[in-house]
Short mmCIF file of C-alpha atoms in Angstrom, two decimals:
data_model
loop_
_atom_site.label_atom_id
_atom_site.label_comp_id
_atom_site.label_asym_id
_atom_site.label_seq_id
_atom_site.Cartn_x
_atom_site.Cartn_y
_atom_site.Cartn_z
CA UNK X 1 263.80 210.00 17.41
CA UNK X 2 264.01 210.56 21.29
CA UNK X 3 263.84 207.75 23.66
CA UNK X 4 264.40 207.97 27.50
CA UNK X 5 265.37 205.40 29.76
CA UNK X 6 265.15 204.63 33.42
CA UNK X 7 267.40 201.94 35.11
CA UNK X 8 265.16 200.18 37.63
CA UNK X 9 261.36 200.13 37.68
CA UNK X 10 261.65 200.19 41.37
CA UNK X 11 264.19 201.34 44.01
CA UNK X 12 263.99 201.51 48.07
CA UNK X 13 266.20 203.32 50.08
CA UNK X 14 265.59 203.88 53.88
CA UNK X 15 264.52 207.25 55.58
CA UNK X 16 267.24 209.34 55.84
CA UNK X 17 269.47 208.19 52.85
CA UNK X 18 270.40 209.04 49.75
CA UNK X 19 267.76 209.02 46.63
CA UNK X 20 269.48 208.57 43.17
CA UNK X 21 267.10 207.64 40.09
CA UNK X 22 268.77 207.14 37.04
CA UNK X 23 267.31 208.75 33.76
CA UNK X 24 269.83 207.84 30.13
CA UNK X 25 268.35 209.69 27.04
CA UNK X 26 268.71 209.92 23.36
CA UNK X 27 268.51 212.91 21.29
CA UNK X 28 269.79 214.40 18.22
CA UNK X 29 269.90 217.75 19.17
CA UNK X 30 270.38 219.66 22.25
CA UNK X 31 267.79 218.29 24.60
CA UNK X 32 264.98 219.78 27.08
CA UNK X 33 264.88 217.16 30.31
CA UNK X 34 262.28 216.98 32.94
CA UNK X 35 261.30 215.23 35.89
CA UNK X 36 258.17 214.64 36.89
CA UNK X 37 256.73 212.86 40.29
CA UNK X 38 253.35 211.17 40.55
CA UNK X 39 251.85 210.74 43.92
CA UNK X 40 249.07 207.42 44.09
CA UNK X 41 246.29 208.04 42.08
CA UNK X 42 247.29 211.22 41.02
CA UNK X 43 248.68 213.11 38.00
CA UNK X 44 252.22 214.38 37.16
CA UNK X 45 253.82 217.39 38.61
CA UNK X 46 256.66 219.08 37.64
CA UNK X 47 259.60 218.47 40.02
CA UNK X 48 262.39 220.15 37.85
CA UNK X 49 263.33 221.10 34.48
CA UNK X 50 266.75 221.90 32.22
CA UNK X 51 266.77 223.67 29.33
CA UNK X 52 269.65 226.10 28.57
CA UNK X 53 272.37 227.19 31.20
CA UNK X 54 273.74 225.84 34.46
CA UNK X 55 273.46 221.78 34.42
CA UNK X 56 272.67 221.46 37.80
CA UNK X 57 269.02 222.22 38.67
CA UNK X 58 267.24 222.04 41.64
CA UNK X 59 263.65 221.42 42.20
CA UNK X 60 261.05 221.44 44.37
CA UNK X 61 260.74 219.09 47.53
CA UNK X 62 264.97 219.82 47.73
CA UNK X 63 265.23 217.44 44.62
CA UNK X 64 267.98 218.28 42.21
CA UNK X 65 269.34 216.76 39.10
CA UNK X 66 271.86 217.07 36.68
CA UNK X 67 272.64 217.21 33.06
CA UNK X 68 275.60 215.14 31.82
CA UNK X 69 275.93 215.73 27.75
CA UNK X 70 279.02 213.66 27.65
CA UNK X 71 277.00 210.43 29.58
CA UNK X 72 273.68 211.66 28.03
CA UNK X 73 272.13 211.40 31.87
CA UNK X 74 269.69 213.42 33.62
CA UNK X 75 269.77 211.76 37.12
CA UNK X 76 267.56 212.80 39.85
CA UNK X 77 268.91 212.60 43.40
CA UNK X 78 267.83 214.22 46.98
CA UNK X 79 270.40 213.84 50.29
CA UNK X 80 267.86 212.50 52.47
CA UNK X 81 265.09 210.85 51.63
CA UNK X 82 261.69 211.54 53.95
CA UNK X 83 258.53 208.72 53.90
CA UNK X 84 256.74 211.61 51.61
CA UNK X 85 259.02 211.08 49.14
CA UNK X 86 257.47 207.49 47.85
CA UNK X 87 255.91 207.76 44.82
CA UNK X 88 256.24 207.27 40.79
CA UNK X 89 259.14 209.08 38.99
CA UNK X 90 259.07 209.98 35.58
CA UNK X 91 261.83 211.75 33.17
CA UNK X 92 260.84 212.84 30.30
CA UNK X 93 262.89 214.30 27.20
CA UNK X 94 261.84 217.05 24.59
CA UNK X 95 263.54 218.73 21.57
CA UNK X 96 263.13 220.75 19.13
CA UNK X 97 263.26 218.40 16.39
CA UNK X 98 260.37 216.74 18.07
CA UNK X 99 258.37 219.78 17.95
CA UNK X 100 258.78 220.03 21.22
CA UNK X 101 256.65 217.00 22.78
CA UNK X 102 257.77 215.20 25.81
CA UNK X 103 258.72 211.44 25.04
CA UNK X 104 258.13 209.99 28.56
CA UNK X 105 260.60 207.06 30.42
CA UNK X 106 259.04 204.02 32.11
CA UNK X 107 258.92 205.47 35.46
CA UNK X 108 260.65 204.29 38.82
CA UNK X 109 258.56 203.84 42.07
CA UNK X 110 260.53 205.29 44.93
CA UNK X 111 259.92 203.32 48.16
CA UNK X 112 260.86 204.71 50.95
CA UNK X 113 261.45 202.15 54.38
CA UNK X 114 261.08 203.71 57.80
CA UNK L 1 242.22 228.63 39.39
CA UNK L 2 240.93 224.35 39.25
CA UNK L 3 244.08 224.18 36.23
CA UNK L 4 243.09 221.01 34.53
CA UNK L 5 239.71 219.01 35.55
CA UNK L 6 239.07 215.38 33.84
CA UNK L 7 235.73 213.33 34.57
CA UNK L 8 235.03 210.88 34.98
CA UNK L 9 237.41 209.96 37.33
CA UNK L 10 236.38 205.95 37.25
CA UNK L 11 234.25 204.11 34.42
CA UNK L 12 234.22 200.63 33.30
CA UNK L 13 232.42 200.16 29.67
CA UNK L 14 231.88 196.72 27.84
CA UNK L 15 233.39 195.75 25.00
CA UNK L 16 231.85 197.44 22.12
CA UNK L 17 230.64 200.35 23.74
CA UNK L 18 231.62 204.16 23.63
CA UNK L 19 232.43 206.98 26.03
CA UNK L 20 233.69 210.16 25.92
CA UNK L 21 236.29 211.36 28.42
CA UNK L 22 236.25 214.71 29.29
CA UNK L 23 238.87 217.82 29.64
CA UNK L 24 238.64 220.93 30.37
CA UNK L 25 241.77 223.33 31.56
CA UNK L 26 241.23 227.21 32.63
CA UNK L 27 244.86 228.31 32.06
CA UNK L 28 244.01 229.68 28.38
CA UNK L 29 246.86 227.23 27.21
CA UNK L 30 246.54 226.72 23.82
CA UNK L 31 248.63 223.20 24.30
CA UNK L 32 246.45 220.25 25.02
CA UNK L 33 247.50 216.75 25.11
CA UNK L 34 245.73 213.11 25.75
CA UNK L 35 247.64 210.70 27.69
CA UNK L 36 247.29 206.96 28.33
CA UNK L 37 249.66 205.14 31.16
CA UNK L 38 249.87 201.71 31.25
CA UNK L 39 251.92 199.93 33.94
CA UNK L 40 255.46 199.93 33.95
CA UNK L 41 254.93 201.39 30.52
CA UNK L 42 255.34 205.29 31.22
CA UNK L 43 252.41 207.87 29.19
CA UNK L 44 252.09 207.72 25.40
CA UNK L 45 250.53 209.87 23.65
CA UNK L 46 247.38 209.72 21.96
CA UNK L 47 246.97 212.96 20.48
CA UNK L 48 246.97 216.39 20.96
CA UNK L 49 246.13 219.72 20.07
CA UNK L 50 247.82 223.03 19.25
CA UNK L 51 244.69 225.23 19.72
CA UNK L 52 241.23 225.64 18.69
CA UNK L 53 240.33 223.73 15.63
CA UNK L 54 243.44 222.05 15.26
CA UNK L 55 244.15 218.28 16.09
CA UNK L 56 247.24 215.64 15.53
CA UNK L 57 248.13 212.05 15.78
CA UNK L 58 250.32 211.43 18.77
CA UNK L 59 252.01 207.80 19.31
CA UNK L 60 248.93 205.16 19.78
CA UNK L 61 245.97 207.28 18.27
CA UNK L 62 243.65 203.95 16.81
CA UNK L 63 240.68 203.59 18.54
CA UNK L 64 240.37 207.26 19.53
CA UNK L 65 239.20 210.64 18.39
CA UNK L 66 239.48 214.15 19.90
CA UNK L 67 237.63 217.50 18.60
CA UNK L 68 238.73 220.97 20.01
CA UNK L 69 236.05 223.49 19.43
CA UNK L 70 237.47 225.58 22.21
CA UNK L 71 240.24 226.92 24.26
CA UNK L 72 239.39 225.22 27.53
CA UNK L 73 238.03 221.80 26.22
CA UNK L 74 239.22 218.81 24.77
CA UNK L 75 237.36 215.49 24.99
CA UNK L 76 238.61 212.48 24.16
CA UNK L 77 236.03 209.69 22.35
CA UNK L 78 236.55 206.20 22.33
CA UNK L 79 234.34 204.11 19.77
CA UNK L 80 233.69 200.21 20.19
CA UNK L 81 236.00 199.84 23.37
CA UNK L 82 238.20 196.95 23.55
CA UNK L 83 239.83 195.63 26.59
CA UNK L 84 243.13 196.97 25.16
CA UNK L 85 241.98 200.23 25.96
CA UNK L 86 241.89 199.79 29.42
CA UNK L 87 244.19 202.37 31.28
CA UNK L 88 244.61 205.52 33.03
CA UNK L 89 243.71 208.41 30.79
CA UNK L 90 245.55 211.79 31.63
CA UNK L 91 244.91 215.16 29.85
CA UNK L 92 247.73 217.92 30.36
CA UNK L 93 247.41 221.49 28.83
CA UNK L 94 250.64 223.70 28.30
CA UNK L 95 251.64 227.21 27.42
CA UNK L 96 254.85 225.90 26.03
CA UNK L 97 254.64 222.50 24.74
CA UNK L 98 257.02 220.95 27.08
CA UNK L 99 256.13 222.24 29.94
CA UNK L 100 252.84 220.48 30.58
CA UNK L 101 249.79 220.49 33.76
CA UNK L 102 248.29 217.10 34.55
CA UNK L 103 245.06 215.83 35.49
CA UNK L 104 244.00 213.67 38.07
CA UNK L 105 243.64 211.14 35.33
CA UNK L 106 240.26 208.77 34.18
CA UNK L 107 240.63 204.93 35.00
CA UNK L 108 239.12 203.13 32.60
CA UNK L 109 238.25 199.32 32.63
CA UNK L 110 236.66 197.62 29.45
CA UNK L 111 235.57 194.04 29.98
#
């Protein structure tokens, strides 16, 4: 069975610094891993997505994230965070042994201080 | 292109009653999922669908039932709501199963 987890339910950085979100999964087989943002009273959107190929992927909003078999990690980061930034982060895990279906992490809220 | 639509977006039922949520996508994905998100909790899923006619168990299915009598629709039904069931409800449709379109999501209150 999958699981994902996500080390901190909430993190604040200031405007300007560096955004790191941590994302630690479990699989059995090669994994699919995803991160998804939602903006207040919203739903999720796909920021970025690895399945096959180059570990380091890059997303939208200059997000990027990469995949660490040997750590089993999928952290999200961005150089400098903006106030547009601040919202819910999810990661979310899929695999083929799972038919496919996302299991989803907690979710960290990004706040982001002026 | 309005990709996936969900009403209503706000309801609050007593305890007892029933509602159904609806879904509808326009993407001709044949993957269609129910969500619920409960804080701090992330989304489980409640069940989902791999086209027309054809309906599984996800994670926390009791209390619920879905039908999917067509590509674009899939409705959610809740019978004899309990305030357990309060939430956010999200529906998400996909062409591949993991790569999946969100709602704006149905907050429900049951009291």
């Amino acid at each position: 069975a999958q699981s994902v987890t996500q080390l901190g339910s909430h993190v604040s950085v200031s405007e300007g610094a560096l955004v790191l979100l941590r994302c630690n999964y479990s699989s059995s087989v090669p994994p699919y891993l995803f991160w998804y943002v939602q903006y207040p009273n919203q739903g999720l959107q796909l920021l970025l997505k690895y399945t096959t190929g180059a570990t380091l992927v890059k997303g939208i909003n200059g997000f990027e994230a990469e995949f660490k078999k040997s750590e089993t990690s999928f952290h999200l980061t961005k150089p400098s965070a903006h106030m547009s930034d601040a919202a819910e982060y999810f990661c979310a895990v899929s695999d083929d042994n799972a038919g496919n279906m996302l299991t989803f992490g907690g979710g960290t809220r990004l706040m982001v201080k002026p | 292109n309005a990709g996936v639509t969900q009403t209503p977006k706000f309801r609050i039922l007593k305890i007892g009653q029933s509602m159904t949520l609806q879904c509808t996508q326009d993407m001709n994905h044949n993957y269609m999922y129910w969500y619920r998100q409960d804080p701090g909790m992330g989304l489980k899923l409640i069940y989902y669908s791999v086209g027309a006619g054809i309906t599984d168990k996800g994670e926390v299915p009791n209390g619920y039932n879905v039908s999917r009598s067509t590509t674009e629709d899939f409705p959610l039904r809740l019978e004899l709501a309990a305030p357990s069931q309060t939430s956010v409800y999200f529906c998400a449709s996909s062409y591949l199963p993991s790569e999946q379109y969100f709602g704006p999501g149905t907050r429900l209150t049951v009291t």
